[in-house]
Short mmCIF file of N, CA and C in Angstrom, two decimals:
data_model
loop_
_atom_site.label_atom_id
_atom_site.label_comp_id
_atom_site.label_asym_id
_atom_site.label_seq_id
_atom_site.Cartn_x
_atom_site.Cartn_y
_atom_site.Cartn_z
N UNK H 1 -2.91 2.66 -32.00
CA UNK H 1 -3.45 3.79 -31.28
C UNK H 1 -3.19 5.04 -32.13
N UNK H 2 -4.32 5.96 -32.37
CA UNK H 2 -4.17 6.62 -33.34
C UNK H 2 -3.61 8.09 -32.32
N UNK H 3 -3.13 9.34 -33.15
CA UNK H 3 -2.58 10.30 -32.04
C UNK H 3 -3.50 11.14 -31.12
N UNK H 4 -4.75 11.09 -31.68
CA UNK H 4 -5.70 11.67 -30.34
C UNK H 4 -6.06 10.92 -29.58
N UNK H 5 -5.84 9.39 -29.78
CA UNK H 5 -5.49 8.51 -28.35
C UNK H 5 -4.44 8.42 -27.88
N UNK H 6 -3.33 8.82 -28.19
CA UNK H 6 -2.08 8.93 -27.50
C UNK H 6 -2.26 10.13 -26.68
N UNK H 7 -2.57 11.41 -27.32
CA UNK H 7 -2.54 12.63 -26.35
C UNK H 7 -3.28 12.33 -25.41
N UNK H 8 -4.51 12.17 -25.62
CA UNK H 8 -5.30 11.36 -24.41
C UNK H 8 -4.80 10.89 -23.17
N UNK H 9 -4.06 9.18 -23.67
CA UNK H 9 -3.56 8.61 -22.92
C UNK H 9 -2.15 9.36 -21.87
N UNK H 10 -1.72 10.10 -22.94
CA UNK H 10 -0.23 11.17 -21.67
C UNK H 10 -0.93 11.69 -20.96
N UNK H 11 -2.08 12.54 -21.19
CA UNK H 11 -2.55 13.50 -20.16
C UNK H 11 -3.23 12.72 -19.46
N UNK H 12 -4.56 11.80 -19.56
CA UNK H 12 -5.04 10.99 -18.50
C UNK H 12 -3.74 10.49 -17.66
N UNK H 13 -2.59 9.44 -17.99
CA UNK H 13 -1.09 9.26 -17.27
C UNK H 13 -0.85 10.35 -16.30
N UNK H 14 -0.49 10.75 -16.95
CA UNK H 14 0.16 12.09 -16.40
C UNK H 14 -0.75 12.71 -15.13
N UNK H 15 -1.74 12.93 -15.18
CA UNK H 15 -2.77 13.28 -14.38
C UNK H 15 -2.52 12.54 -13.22
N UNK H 16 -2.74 11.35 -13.73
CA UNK H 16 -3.22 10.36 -12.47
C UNK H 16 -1.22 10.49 -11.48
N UNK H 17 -0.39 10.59 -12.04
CA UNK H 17 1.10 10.28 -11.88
C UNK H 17 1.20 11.37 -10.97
N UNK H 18 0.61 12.96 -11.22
CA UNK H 18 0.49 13.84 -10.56
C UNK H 18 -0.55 13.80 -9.30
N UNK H 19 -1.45 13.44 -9.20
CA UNK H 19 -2.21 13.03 -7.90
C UNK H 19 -2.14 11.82 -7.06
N UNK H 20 -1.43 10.86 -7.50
CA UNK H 20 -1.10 9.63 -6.68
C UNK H 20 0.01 10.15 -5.93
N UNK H 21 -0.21 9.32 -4.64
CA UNK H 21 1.08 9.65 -3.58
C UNK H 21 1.90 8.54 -3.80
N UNK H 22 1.25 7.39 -4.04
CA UNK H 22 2.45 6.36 -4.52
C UNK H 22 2.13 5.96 -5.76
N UNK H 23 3.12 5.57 -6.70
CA UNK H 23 3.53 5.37 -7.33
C UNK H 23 4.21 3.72 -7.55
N UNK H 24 3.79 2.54 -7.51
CA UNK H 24 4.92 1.50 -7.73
C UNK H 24 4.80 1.17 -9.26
N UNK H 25 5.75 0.31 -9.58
CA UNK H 25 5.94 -0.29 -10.80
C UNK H 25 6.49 -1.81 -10.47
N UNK H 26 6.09 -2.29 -11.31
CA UNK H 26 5.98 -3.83 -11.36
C UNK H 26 6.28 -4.65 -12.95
N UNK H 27 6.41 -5.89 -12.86
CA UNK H 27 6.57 -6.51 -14.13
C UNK H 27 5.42 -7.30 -13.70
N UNK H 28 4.84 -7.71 -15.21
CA UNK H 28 3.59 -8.83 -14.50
C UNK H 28 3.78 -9.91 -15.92
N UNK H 29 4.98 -9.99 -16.25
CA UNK H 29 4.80 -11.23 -17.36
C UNK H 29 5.03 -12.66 -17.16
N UNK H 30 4.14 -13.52 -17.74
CA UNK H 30 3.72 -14.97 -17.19
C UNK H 30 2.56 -14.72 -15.99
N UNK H 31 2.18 -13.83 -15.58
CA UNK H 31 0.76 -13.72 -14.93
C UNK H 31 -0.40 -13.99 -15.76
N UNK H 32 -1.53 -14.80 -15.70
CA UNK H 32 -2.64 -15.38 -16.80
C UNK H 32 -3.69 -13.91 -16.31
N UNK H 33 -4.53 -14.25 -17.15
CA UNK H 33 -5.44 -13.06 -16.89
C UNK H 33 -5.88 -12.94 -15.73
N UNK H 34 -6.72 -14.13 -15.46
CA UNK H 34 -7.51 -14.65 -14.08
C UNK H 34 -6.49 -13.78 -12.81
N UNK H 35 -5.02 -14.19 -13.25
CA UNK H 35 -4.09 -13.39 -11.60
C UNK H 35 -4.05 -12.00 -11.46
N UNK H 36 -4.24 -11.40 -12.55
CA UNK H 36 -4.21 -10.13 -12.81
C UNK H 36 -5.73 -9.77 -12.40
N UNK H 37 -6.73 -10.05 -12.87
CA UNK H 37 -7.83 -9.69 -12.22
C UNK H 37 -8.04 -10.13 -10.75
N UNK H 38 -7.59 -10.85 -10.22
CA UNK H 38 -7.47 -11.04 -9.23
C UNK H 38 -6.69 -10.22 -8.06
N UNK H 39 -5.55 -9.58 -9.02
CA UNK H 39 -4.86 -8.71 -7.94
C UNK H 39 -5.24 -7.37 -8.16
N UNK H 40 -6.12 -6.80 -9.47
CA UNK H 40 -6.79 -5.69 -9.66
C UNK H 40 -8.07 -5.61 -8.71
N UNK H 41 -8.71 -6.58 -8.48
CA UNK H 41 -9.49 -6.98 -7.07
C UNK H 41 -9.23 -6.60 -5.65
N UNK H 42 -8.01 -7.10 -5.62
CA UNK H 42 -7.75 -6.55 -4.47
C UNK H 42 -7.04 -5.05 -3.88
N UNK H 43 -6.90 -4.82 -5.46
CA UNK H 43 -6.45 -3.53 -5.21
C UNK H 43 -7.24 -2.32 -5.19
N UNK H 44 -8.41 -2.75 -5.86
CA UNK H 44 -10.28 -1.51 -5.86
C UNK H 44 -10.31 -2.16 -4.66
N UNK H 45 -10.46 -2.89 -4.03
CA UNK H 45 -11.31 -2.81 -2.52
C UNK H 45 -10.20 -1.97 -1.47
N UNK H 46 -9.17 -1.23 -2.23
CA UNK H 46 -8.52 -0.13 -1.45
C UNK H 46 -7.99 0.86 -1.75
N UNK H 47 -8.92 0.93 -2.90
CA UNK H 47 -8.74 2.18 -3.45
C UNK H 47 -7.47 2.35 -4.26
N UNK H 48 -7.41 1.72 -4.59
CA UNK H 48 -5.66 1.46 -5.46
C UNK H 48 -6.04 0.94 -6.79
N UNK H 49 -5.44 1.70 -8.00
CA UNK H 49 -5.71 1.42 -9.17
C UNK H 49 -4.31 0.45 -9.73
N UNK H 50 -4.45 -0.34 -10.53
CA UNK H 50 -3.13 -1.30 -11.28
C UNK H 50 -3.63 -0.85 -12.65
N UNK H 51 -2.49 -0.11 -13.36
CA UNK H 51 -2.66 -0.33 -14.54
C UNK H 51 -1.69 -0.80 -15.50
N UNK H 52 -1.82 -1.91 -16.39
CA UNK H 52 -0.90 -2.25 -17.55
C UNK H 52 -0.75 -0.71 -18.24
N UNK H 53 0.06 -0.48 -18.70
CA UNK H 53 1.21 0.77 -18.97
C UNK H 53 1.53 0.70 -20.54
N UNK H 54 1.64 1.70 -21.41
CA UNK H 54 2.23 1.45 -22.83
C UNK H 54 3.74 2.08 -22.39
N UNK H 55 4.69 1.60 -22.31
CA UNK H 55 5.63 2.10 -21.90
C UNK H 55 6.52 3.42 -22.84
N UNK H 56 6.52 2.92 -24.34
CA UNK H 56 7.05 4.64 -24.75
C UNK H 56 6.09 5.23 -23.98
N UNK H 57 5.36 5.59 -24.32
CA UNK H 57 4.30 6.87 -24.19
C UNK H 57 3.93 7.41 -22.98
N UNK H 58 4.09 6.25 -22.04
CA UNK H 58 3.87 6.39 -20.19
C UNK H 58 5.07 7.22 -19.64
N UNK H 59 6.31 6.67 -20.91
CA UNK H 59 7.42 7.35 -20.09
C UNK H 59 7.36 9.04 -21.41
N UNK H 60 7.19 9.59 -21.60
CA UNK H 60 6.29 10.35 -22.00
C UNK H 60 5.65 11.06 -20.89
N UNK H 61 4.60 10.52 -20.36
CA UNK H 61 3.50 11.14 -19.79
C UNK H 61 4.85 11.23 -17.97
N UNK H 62 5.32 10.60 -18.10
CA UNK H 62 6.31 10.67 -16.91
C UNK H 62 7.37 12.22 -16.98
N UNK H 63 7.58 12.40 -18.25
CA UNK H 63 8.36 13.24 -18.00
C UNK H 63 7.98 15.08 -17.72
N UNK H 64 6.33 14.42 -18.34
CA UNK H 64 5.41 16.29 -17.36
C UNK H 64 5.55 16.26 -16.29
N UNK H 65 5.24 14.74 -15.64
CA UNK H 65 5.21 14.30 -13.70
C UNK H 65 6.18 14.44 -13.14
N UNK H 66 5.85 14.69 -11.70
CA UNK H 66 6.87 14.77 -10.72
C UNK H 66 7.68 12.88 -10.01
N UNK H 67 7.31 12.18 -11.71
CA UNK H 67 7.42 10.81 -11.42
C UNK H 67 8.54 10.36 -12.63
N UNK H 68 9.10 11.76 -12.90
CA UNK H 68 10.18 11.58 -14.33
C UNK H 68 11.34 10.51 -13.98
N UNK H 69 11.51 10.37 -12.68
CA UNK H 69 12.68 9.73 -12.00
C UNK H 69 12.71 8.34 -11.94
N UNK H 70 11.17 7.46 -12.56
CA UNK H 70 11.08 6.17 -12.81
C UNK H 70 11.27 5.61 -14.07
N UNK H 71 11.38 6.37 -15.32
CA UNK H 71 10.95 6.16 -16.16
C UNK H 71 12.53 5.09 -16.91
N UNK H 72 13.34 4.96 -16.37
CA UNK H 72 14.42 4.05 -16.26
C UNK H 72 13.57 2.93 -16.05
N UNK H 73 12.47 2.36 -15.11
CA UNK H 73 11.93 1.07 -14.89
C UNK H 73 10.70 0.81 -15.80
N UNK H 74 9.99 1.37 -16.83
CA UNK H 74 9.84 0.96 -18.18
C UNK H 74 10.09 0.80 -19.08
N UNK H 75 10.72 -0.54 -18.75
CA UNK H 75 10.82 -1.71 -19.95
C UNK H 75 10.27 -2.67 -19.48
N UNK H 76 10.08 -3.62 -20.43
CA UNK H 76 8.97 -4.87 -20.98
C UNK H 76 7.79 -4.92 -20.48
N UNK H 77 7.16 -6.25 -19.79
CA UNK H 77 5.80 -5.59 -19.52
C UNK H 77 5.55 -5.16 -18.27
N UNK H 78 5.17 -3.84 -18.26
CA UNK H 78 4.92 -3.19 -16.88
C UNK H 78 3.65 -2.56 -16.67
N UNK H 79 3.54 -2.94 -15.26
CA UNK H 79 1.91 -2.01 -14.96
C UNK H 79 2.38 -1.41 -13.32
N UNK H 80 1.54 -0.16 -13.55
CA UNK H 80 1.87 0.60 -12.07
C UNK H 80 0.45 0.38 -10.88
N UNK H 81 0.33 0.81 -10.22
CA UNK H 81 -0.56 0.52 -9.04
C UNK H 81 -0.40 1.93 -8.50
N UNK H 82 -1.20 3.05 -8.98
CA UNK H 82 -1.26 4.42 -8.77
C UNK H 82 -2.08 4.65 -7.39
N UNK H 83 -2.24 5.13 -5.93
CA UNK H 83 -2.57 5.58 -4.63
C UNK H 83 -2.44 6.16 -4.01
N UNK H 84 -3.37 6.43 -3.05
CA UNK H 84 -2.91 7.53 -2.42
C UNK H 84 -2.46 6.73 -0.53
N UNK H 85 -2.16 5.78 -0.26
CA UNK H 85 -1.91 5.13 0.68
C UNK H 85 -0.61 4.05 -0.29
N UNK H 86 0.65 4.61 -0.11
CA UNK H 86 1.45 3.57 -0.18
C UNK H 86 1.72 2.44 0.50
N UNK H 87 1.49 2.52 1.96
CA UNK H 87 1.51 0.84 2.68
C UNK H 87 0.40 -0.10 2.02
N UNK H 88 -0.53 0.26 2.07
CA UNK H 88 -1.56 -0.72 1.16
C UNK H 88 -1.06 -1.43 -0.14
N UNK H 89 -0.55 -0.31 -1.05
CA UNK H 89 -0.71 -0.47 -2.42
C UNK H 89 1.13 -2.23 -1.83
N UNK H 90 2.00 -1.17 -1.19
CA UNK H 90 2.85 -2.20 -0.75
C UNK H 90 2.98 -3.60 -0.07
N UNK H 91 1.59 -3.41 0.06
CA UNK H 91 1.44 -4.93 1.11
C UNK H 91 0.83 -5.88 -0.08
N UNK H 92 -0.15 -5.36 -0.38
CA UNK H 92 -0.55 -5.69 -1.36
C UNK H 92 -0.35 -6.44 -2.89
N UNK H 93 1.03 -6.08 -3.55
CA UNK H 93 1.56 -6.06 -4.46
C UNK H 93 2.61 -7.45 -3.49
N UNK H 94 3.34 -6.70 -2.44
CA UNK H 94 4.42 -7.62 -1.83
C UNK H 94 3.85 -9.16 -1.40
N UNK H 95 2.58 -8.77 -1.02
CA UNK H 95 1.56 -10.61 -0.64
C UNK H 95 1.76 -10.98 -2.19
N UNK H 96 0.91 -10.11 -2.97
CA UNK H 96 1.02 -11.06 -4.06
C UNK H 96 1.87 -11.70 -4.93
N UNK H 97 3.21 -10.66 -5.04
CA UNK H 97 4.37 -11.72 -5.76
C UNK H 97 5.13 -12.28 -4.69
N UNK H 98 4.89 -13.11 -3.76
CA UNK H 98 5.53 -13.69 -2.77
C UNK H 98 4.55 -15.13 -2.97
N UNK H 99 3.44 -15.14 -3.33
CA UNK H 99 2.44 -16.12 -3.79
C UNK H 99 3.02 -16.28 -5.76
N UNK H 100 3.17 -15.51 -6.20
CA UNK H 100 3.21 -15.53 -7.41
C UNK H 100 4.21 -14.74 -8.17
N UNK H 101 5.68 -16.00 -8.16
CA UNK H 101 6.93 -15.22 -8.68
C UNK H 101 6.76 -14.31 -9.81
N UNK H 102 5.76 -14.79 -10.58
CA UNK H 102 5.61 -13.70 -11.85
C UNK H 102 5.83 -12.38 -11.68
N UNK H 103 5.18 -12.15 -10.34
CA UNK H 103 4.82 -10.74 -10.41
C UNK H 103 6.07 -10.23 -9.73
N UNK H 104 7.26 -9.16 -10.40
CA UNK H 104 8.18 -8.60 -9.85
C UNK H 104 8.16 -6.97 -9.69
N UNK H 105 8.18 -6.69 -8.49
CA UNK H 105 7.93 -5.17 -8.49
C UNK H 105 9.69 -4.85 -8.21
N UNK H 106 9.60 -3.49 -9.05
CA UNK H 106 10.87 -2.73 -9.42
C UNK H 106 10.88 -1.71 -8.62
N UNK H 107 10.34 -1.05 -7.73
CA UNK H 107 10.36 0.28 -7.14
C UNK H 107 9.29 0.72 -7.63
N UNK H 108 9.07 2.28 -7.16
CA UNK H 108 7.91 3.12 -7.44
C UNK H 108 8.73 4.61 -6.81
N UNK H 109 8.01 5.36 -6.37
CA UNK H 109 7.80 6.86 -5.75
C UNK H 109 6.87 7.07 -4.45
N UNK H 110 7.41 7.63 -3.67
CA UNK H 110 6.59 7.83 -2.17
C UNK H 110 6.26 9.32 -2.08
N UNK H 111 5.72 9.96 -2.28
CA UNK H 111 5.65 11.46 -1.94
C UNK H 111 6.32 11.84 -3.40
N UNK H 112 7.77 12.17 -2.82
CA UNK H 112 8.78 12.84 -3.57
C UNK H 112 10.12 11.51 -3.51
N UNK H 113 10.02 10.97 -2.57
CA UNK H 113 11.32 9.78 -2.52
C UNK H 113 10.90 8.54 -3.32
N UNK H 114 11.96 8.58 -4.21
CA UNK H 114 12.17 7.21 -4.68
C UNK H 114 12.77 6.08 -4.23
N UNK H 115 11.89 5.06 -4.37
CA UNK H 115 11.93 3.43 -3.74
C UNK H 115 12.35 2.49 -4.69
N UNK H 116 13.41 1.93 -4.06
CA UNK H 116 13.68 0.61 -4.81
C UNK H 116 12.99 -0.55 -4.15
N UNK H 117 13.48 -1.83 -4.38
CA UNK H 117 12.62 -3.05 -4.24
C UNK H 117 12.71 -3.29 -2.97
N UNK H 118 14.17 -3.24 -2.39
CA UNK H 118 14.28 -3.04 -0.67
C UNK H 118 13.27 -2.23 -0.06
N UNK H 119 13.09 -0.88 -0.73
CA UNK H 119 12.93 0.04 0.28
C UNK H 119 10.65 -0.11 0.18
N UNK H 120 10.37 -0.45 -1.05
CA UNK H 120 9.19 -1.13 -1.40
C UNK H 120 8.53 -2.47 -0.21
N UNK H 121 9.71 -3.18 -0.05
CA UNK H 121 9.73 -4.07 1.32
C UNK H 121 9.65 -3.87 2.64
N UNK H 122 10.62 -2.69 2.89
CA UNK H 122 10.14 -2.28 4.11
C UNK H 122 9.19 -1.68 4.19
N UNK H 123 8.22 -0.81 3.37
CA UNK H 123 7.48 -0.18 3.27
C UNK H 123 6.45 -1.28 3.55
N UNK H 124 6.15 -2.31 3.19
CA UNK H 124 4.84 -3.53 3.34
C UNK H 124 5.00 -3.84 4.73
N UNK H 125 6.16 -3.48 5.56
CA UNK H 125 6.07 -4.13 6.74
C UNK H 125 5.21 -2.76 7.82
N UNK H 126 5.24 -2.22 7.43
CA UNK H 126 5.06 -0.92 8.28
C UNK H 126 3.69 -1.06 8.70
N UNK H 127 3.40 -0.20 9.85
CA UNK H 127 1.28 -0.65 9.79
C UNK H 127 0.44 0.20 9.18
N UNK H 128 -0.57 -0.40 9.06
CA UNK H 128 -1.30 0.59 8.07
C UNK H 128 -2.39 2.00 9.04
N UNK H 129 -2.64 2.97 8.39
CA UNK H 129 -3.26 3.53 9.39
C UNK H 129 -4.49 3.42 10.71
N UNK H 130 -5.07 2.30 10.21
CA UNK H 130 -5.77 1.69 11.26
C UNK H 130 -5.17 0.56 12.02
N UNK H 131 -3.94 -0.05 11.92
CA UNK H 131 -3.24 -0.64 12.51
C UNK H 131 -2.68 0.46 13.84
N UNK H 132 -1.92 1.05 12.91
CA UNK H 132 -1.20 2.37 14.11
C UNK H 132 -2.21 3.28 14.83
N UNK H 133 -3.10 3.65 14.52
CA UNK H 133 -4.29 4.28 15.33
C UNK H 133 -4.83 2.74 16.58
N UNK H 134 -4.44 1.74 16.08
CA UNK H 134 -4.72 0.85 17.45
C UNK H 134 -3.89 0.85 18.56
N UNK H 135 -2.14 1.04 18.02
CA UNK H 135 -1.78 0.89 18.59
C UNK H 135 -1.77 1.98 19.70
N UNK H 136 -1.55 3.33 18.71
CA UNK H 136 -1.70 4.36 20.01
C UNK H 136 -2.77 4.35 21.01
N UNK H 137 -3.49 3.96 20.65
CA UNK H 137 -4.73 3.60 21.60
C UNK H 137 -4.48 2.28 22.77
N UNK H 138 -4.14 1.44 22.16
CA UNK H 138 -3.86 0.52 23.40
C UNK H 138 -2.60 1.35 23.86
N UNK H 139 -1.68 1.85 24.01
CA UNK H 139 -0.59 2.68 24.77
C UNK H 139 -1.19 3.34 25.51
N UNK H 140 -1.99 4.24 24.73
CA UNK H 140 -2.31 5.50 26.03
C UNK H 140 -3.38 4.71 27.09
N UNK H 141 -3.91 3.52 26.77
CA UNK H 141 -4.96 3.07 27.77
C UNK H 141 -4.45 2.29 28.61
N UNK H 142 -3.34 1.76 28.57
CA UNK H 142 -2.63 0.91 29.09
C UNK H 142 -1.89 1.35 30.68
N UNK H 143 -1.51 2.66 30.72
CA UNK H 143 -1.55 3.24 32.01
C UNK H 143 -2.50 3.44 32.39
N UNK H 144 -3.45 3.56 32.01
CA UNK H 144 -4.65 4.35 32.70
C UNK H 144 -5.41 3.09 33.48
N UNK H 145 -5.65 1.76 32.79
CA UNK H 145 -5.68 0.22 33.27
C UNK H 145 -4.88 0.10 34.70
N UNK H 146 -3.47 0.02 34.56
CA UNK H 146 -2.56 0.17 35.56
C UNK H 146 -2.70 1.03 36.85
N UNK H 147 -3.41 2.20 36.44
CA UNK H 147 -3.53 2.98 37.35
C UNK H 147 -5.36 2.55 38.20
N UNK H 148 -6.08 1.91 37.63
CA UNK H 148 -7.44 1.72 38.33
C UNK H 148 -7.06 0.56 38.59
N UNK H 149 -6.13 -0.47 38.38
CA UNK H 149 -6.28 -2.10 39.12
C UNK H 149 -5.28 -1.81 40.42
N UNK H 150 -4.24 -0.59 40.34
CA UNK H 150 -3.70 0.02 41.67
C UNK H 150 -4.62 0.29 42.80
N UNK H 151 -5.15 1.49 42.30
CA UNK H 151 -6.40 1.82 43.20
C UNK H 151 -7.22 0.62 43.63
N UNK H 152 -7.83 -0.25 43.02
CA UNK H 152 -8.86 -1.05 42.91
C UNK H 152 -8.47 -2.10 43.81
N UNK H 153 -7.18 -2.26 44.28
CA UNK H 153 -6.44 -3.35 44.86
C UNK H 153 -6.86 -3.80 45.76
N UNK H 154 -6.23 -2.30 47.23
CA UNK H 154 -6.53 -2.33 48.44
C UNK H 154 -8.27 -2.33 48.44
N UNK H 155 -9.18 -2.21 47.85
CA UNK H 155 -10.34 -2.14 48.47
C UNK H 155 -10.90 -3.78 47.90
N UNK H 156 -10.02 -4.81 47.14
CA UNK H 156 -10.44 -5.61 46.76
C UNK H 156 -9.99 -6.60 47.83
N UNK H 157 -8.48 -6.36 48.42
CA UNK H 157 -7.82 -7.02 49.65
C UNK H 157 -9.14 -7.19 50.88
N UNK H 158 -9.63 -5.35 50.96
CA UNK H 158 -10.36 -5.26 52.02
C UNK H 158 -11.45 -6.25 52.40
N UNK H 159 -11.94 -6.37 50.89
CA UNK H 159 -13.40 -7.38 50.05
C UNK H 159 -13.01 -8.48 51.05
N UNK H 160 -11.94 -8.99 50.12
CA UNK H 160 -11.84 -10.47 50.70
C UNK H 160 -11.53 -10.90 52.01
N UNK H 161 -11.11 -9.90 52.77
CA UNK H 161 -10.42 -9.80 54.38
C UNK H 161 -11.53 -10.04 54.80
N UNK H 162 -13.11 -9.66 54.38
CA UNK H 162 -14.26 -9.19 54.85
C UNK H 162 -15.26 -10.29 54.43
N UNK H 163 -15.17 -10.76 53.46
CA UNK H 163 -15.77 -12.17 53.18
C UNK H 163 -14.72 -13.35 54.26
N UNK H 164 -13.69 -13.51 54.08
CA UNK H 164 -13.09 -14.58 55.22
C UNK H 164 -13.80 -14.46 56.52
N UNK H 165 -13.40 -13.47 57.72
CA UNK H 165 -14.16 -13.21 58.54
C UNK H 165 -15.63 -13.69 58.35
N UNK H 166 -16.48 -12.71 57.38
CA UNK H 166 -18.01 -13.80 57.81
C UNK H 166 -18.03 -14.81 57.89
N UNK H 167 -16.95 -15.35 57.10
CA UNK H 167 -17.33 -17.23 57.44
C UNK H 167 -17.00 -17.53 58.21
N UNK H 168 -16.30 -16.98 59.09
CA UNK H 168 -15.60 -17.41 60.19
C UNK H 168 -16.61 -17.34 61.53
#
């Protein structure tokens, strides 16, 4: 890589390190190509980029970013998964090396907080925003249910008090 592809490459880095809300890092060695495109697959259908990493130079482009605080977790081969929805990028990454030991994720960055591999874990369990927008929704509807099969009761008692009688 000659040096106007290196400057390149820090500032494109760097860029992207500065507008992603998450940040993970991963090892992906002994992954064949095919798994890697496969989990770069699943990571465009959510908007989540994976990229293999030159590590001098990334950690480099790390130290303009507000992502200087990872740059301890490049070494050997590493690629990050840059987003702006960390539960995704976390579920995501966590399905896949749970299928495929190769893939070991080291932590990343959330906002401003840094994540280790624990805290990367709990993060995959959490729901995603259309998960939690269901739930509040079934909550708040859930009294309101309660409150019309109340009402709805006595005039359903009445119903049937009133069907017995005719047959009678």
């Amino acid at each position: 890589m000659n040096k106007e592809k290196k400057q390149s490459y820090i500032k494109e880095m760097t860029a992207q390190f500065e507008k992603s809300e998450a940040v993970l890092v991963t090892h992906y060695q002994g992954l064949s190509v095919k798994q890697i495109d496969n989990l770069r697959k699943q990571m465009r259908e959510h908007g989540i980029q994976f990229k293999i990493t030159k590590n001098r130079i990334t950690k480099i482009a790390l130290e303009k970013s507000r992502c200087k605080d990872l740059s301890n977790l490049f070494t050997g081969p590493t690629a990050v998964a840059l987003s702006e929805d960390v539960i995704s990028s976390a579920k995501i990454l966590t399905k896949f090396s749970k299928e495929n030991e190769n893939l070991k994720i080291l932590g990343g960055i959330m906002g401003k907080e840094i994540l280790d591999v624990a805290a990367v874990a709990n993060v995959a369990t959490l729901p995603n925003l259309d998960e939690a927008r269901a739930k509040i929704i079934g909550i708040l509807r859930s009294p309101a249910q309660k409150i019309v099969s109340i009402l709805l009761a006595p005039a359903s008692k009445i119903a049937i008090l009133a069907l017995e009688k005719s047959k009678k």
